[in-house]
PDB file of C-alpha atoms in Angstrom:
ATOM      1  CA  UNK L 965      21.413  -2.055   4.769  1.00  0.00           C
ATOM      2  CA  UNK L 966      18.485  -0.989   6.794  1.00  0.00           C
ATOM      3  CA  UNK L 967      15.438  -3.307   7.869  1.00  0.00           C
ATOM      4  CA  UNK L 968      11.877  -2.976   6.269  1.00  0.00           C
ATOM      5  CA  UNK L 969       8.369  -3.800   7.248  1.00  0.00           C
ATOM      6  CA  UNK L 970       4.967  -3.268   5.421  1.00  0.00           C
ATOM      7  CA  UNK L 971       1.689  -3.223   6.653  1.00  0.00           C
ATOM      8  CA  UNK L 972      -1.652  -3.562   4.382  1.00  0.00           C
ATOM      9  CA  UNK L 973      -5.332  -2.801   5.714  1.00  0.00           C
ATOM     10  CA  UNK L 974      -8.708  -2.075   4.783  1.00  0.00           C
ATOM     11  CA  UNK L 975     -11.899  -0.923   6.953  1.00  0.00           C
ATOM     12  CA  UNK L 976     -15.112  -1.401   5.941  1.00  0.00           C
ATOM     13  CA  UNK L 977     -17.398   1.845   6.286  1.00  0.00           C
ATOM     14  CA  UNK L 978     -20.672   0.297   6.834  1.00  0.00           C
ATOM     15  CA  UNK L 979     -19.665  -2.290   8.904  1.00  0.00           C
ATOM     16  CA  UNK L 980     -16.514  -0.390  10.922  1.00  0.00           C
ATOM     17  CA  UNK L 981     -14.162  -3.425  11.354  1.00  0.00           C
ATOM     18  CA  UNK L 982     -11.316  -4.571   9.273  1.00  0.00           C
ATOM     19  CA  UNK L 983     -11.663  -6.337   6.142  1.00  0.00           C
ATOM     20  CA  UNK L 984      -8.429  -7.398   5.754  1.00  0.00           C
ATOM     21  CA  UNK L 985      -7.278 -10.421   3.321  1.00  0.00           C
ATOM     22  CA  UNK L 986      -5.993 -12.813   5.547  1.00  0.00           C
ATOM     23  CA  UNK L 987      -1.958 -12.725   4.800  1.00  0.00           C
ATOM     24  CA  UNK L 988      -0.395 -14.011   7.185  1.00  0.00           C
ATOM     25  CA  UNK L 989      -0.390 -11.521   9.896  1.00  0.00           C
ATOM     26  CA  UNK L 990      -0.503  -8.264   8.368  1.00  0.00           C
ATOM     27  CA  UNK L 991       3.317  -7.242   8.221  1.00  0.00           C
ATOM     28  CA  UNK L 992       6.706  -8.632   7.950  1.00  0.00           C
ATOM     29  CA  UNK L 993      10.484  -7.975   6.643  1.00  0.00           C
ATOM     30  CA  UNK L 994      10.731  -7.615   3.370  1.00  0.00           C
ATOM     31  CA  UNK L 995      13.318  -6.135   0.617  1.00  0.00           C
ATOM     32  CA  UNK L 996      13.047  -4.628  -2.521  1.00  0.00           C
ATOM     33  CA  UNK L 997      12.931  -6.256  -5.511  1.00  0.00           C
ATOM     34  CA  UNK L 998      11.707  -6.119  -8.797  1.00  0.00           C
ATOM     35  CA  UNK L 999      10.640  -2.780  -9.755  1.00  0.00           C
ATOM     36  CA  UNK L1000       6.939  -4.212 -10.622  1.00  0.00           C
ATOM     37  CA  UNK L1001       4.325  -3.715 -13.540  1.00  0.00           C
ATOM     38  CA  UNK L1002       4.783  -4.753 -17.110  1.00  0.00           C
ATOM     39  CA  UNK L1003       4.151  -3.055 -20.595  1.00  0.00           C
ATOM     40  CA  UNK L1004       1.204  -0.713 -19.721  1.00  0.00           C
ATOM     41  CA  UNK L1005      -0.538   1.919 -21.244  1.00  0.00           C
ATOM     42  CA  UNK L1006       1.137   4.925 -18.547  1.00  0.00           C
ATOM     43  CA  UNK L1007      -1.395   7.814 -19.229  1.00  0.00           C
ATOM     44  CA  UNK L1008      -0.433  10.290 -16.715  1.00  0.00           C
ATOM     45  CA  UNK L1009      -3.314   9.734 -14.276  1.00  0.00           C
ATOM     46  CA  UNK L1010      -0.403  10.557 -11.357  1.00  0.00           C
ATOM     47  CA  UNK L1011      -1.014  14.385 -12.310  1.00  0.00           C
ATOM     48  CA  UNK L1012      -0.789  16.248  -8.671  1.00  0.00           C
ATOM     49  CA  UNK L1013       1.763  14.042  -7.320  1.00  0.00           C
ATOM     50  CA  UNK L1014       4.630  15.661  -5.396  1.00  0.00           C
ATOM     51  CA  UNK L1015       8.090  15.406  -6.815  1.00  0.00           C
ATOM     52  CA  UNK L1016       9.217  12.830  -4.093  1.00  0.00           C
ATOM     53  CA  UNK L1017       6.355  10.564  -5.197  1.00  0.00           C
ATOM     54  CA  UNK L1018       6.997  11.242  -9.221  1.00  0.00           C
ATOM     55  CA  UNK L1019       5.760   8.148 -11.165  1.00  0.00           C
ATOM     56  CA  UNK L1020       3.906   5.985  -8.085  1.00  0.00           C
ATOM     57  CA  UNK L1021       0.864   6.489  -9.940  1.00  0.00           C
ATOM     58  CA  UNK L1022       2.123   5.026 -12.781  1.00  0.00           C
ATOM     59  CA  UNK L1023       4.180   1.436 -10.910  1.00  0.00           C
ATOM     60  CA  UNK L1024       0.128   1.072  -9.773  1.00  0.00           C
ATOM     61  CA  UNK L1025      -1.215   0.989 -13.127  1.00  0.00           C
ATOM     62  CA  UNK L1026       0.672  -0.935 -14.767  1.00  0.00           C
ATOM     63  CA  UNK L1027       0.526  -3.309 -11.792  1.00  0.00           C
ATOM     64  CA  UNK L1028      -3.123  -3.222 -12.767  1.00  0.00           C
ATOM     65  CA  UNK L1029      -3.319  -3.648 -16.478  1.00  0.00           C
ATOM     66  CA  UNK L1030      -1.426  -6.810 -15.301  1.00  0.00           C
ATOM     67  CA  UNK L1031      -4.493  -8.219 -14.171  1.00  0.00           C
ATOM     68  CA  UNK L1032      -6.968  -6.199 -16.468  1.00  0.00           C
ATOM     69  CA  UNK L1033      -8.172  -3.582 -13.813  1.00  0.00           C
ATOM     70  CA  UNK L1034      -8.754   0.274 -14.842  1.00  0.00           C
ATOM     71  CA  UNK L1035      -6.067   2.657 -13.547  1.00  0.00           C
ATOM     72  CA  UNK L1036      -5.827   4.786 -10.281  1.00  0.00           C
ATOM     73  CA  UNK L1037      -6.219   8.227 -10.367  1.00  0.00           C
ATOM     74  CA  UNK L1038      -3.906  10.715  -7.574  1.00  0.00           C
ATOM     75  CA  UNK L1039      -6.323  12.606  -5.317  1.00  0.00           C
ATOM     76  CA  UNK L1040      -4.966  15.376  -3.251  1.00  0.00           C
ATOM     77  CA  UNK L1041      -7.423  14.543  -0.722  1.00  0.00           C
ATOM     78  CA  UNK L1042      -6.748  11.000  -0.382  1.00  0.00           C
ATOM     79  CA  UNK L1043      -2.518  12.203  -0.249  1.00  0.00           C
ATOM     80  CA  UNK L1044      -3.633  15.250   2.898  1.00  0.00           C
ATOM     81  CA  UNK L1045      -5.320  11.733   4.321  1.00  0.00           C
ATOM     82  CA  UNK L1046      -2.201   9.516   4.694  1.00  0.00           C
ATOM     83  CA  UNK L1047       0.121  12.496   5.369  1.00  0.00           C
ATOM     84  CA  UNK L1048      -2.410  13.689   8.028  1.00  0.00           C
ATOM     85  CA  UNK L1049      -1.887  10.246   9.622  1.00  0.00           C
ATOM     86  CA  UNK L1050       1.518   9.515   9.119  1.00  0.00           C
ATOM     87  CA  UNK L1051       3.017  12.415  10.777  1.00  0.00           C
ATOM     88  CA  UNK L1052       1.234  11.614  14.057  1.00  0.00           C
ATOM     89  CA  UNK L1053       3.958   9.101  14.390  1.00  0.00           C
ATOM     90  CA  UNK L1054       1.473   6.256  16.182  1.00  0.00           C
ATOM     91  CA  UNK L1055       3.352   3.152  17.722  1.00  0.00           C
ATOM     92  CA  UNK L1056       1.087   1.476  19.935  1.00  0.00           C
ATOM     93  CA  UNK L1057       2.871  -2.018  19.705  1.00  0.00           C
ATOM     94  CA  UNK L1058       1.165  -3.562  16.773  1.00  0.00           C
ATOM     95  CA  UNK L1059       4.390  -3.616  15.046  1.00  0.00           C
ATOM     96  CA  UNK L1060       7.040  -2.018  17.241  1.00  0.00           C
ATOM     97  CA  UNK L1061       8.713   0.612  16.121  1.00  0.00           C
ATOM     98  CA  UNK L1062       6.904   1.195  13.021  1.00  0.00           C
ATOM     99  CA  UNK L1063       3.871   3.917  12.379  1.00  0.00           C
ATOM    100  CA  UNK L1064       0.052   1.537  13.161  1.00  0.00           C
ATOM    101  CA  UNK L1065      -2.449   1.340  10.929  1.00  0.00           C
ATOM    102  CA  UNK L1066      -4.892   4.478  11.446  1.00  0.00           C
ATOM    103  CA  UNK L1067      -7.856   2.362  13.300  1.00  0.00           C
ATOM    104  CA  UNK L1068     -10.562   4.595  11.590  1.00  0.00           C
ATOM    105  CA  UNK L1069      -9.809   4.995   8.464  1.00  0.00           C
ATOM    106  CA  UNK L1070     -12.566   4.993   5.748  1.00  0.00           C
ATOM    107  CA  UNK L1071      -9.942   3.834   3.164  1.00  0.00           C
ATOM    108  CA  UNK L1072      -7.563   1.235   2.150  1.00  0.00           C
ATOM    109  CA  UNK L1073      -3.853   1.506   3.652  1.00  0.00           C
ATOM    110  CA  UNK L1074      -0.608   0.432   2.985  1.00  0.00           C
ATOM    111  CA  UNK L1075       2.474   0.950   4.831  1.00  0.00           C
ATOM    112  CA  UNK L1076       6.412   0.665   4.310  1.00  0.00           C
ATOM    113  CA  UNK L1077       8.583   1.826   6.673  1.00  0.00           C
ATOM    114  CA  UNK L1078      12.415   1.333   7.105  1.00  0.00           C
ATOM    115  CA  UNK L1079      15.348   2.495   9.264  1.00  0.00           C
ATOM    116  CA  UNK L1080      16.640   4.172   5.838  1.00  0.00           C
ATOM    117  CA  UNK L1081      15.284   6.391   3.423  1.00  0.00           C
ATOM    118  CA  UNK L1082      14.492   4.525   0.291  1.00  0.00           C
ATOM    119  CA  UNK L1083      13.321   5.176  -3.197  1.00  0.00           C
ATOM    120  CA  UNK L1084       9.490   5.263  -4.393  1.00  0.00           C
ATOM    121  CA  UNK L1085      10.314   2.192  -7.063  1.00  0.00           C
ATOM    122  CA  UNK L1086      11.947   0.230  -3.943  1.00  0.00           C
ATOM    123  CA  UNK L1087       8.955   0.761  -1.659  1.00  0.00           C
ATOM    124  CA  UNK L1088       6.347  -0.107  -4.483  1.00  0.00           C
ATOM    125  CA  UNK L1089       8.765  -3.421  -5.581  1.00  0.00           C
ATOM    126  CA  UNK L1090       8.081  -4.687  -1.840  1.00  0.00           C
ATOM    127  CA  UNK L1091       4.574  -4.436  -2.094  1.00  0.00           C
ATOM    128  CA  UNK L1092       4.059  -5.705  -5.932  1.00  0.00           C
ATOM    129  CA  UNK L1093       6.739  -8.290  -5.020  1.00  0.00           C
ATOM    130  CA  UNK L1094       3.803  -9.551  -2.902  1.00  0.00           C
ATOM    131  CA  UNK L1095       2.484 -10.975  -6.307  1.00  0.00           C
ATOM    132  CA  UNK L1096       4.167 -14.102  -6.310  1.00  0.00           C
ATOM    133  CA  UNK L1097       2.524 -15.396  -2.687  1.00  0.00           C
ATOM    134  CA  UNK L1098      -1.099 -14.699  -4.221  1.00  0.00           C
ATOM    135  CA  UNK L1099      -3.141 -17.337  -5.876  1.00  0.00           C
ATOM    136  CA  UNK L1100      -6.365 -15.895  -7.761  1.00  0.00           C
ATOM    137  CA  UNK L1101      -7.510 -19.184  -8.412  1.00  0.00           C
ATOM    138  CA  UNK L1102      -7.923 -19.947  -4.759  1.00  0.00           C
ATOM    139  CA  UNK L1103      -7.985 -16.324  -3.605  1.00  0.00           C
ATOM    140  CA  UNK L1104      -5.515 -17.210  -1.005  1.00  0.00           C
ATOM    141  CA  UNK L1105      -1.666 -16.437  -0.030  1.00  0.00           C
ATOM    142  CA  UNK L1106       1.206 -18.614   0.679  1.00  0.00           C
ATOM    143  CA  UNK L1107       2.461 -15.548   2.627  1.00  0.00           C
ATOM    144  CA  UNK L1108       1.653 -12.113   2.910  1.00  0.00           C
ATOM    145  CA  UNK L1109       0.024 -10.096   0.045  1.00  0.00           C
ATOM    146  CA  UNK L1110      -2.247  -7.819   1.660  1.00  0.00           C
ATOM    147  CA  UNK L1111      -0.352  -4.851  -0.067  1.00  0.00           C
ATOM    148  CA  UNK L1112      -0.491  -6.335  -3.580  1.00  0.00           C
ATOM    149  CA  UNK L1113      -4.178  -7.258  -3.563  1.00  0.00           C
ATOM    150  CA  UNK L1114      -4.701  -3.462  -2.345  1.00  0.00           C
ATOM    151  CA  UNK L1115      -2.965  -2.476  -5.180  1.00  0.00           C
ATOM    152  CA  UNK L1116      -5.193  -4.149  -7.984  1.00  0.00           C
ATOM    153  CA  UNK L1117      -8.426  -4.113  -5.970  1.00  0.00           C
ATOM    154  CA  UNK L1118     -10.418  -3.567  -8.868  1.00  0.00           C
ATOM    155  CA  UNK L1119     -12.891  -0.967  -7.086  1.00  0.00           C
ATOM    156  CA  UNK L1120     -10.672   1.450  -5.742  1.00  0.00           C
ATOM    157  CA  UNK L1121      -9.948   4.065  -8.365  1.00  0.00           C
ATOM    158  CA  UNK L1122      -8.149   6.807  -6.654  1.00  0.00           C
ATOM    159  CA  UNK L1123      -4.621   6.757  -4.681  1.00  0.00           C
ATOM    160  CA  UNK L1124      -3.156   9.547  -2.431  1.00  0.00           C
ATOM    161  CA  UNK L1125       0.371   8.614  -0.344  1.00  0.00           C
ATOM    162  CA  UNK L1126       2.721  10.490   1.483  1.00  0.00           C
ATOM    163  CA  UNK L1127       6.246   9.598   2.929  1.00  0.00           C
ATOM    164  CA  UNK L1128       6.991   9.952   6.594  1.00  0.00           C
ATOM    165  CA  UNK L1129      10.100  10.345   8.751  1.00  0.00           C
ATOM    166  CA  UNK L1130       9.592   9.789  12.211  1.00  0.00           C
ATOM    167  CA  UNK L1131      13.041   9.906  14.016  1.00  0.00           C
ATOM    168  CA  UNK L1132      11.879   8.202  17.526  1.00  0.00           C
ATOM    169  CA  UNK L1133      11.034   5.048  15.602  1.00  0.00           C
ATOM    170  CA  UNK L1134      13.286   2.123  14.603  1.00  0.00           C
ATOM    171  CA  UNK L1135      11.700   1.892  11.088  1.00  0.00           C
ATOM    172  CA  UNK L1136      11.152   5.909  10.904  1.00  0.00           C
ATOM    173  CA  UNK L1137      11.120   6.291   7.141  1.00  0.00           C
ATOM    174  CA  UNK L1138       7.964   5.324   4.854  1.00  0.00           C
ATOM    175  CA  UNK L1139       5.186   5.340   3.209  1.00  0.00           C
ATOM    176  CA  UNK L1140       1.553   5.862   3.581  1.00  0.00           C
ATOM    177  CA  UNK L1141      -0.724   5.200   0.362  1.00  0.00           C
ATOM    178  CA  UNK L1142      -4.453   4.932   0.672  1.00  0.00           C
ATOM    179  CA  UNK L1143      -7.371   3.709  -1.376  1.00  0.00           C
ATOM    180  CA  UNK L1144     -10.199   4.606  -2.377  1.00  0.00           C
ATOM    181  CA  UNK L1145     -12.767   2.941  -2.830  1.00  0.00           C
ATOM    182  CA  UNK L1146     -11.134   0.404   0.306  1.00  0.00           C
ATOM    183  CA  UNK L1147     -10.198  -3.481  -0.673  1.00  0.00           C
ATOM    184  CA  UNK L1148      -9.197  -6.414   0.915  1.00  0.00           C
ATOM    185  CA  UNK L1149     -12.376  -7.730   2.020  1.00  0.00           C
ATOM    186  CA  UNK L1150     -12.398 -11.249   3.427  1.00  0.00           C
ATOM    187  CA  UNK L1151     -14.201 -13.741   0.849  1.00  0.00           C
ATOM    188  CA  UNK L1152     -13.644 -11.693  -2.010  1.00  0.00           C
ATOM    189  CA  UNK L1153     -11.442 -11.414  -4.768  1.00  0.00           C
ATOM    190  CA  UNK L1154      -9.889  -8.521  -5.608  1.00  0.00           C
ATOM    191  CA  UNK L1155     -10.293  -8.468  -9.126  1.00  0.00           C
TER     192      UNK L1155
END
C-alpha cells in the first residue's frame, strides 16, 4: 500500500501572504476513506473535465449541499493553472518528497500526492474525510482540515485540478485542484 500526504492553502491577493486555516501544520498521512458527499442535487456543473478527473466536480458539490453552499463550476483555466504548476515538480523541503504549494498563487490549493497512483473518489475521500476534525461552531480543527474547509468555502465557485506524476519524488502521484474565488482565511468561517 503506498503512503499519502495532502497539502491545503490559500493566498490572499490583496494582501500576498497565506491565509491558511490553521490545521495543524498544513499536511500529513492520510488514507482514503469514505467516498464523501451525501444525497445532492448532481447537475453536471463538471462539464470540461478530462476523463481521468470524470465526476470530481460532482464529490465537491455534494460535499457542499452538505453544508448548504452553491456548487462549483470546472474552469479550464483554473485546470491549465494547477497542471501548469504541478508538472514543474517543486520540492523545496516543505514536505519532502512531495510537489510545494505554488508560493504565488492567486487561488486556493489542494494537494494529494502518493507513491501510487490512486483513484479520483480515493483522493477526494482524504480530503472530505477531513470533515470529521472540523468544528463550525468553534471554527476550529482537532486536526487537519485545511482541504475540507477549501472544499465548501462558500465563495469560491469555480474548480480546475489536474493529476501529476513526478517520478523523482517519493510521493510522485497526485493531485492539484484550485479555487476560485481562494478560502481558508484565518478568522473566518468558511461557510
Amino acid at each position: 500500500m503506498g503512503r499519502w500526504l495532502l497539502m491545503s492553502g490559500a493566498v490572499a491577493l490583496a494582501l500576498g501572504c497565506a491565509g491558511e486555516v490553521d490545521d495543524g501544520g498544513g499536511g500529513g498521512a492520510a488514507d482514503a476513506g469514505s467516498s464523501g458527499g451525501a444525497d445532492a442535487d448532481t447537475t453536471d456543473y463538471g462539464v470540461g473535465e478530462p476523463d481521468d478527473l470524470a465526476g470530481l466536480t460532482v464529490l465537491h458539490n455534494q460535499a457542499r449541499a452538505e453544508v448548504g453552499v452553491g456548487p462549483l463550476t470546472w474552469d479550464d483555466q483554473l485546470e491549465d493553472y494547477a497542471r501548469a504548476w504541478a508538472e514543474q515538480c517543486v520540492d523545496n523541503g516543505g514536505i519532502a518528497g512531495l510537489i510545494d504549494h505554488n508560493p504565488s498563487t492567486p487561488y486556493g490549493e489542494n494537494i494529494a500526492g502518493g507513491s501510487t497512483l490512486r483513484a479520483v473518489e480515493q483522493l477526494f475521500a482524504q480530503w472530505y474525510d477531513e470533515k470529521a476534525d472540523y468544528d463550525y461552531a468553534s471554527g476550529s480543527c482537532s486536526g487537519i482540515c485545511g482541504h475540507y474547509t477549501q472544499i465548501v468555502w462558500a465563495n469560491s465557485s469555480k474548480v480546475g485540478c489536474a493529476r501529476y506524476d513526478c517520478p523523482g519524488l517519493q510521493y510522485r502521484h497526485g493531485l492539484v485542484c484550485s479555487y476560485d474565488p481562494p478560502g481558508n482565511f484565518n478568522g473566518q468561517k468558511p461557510y
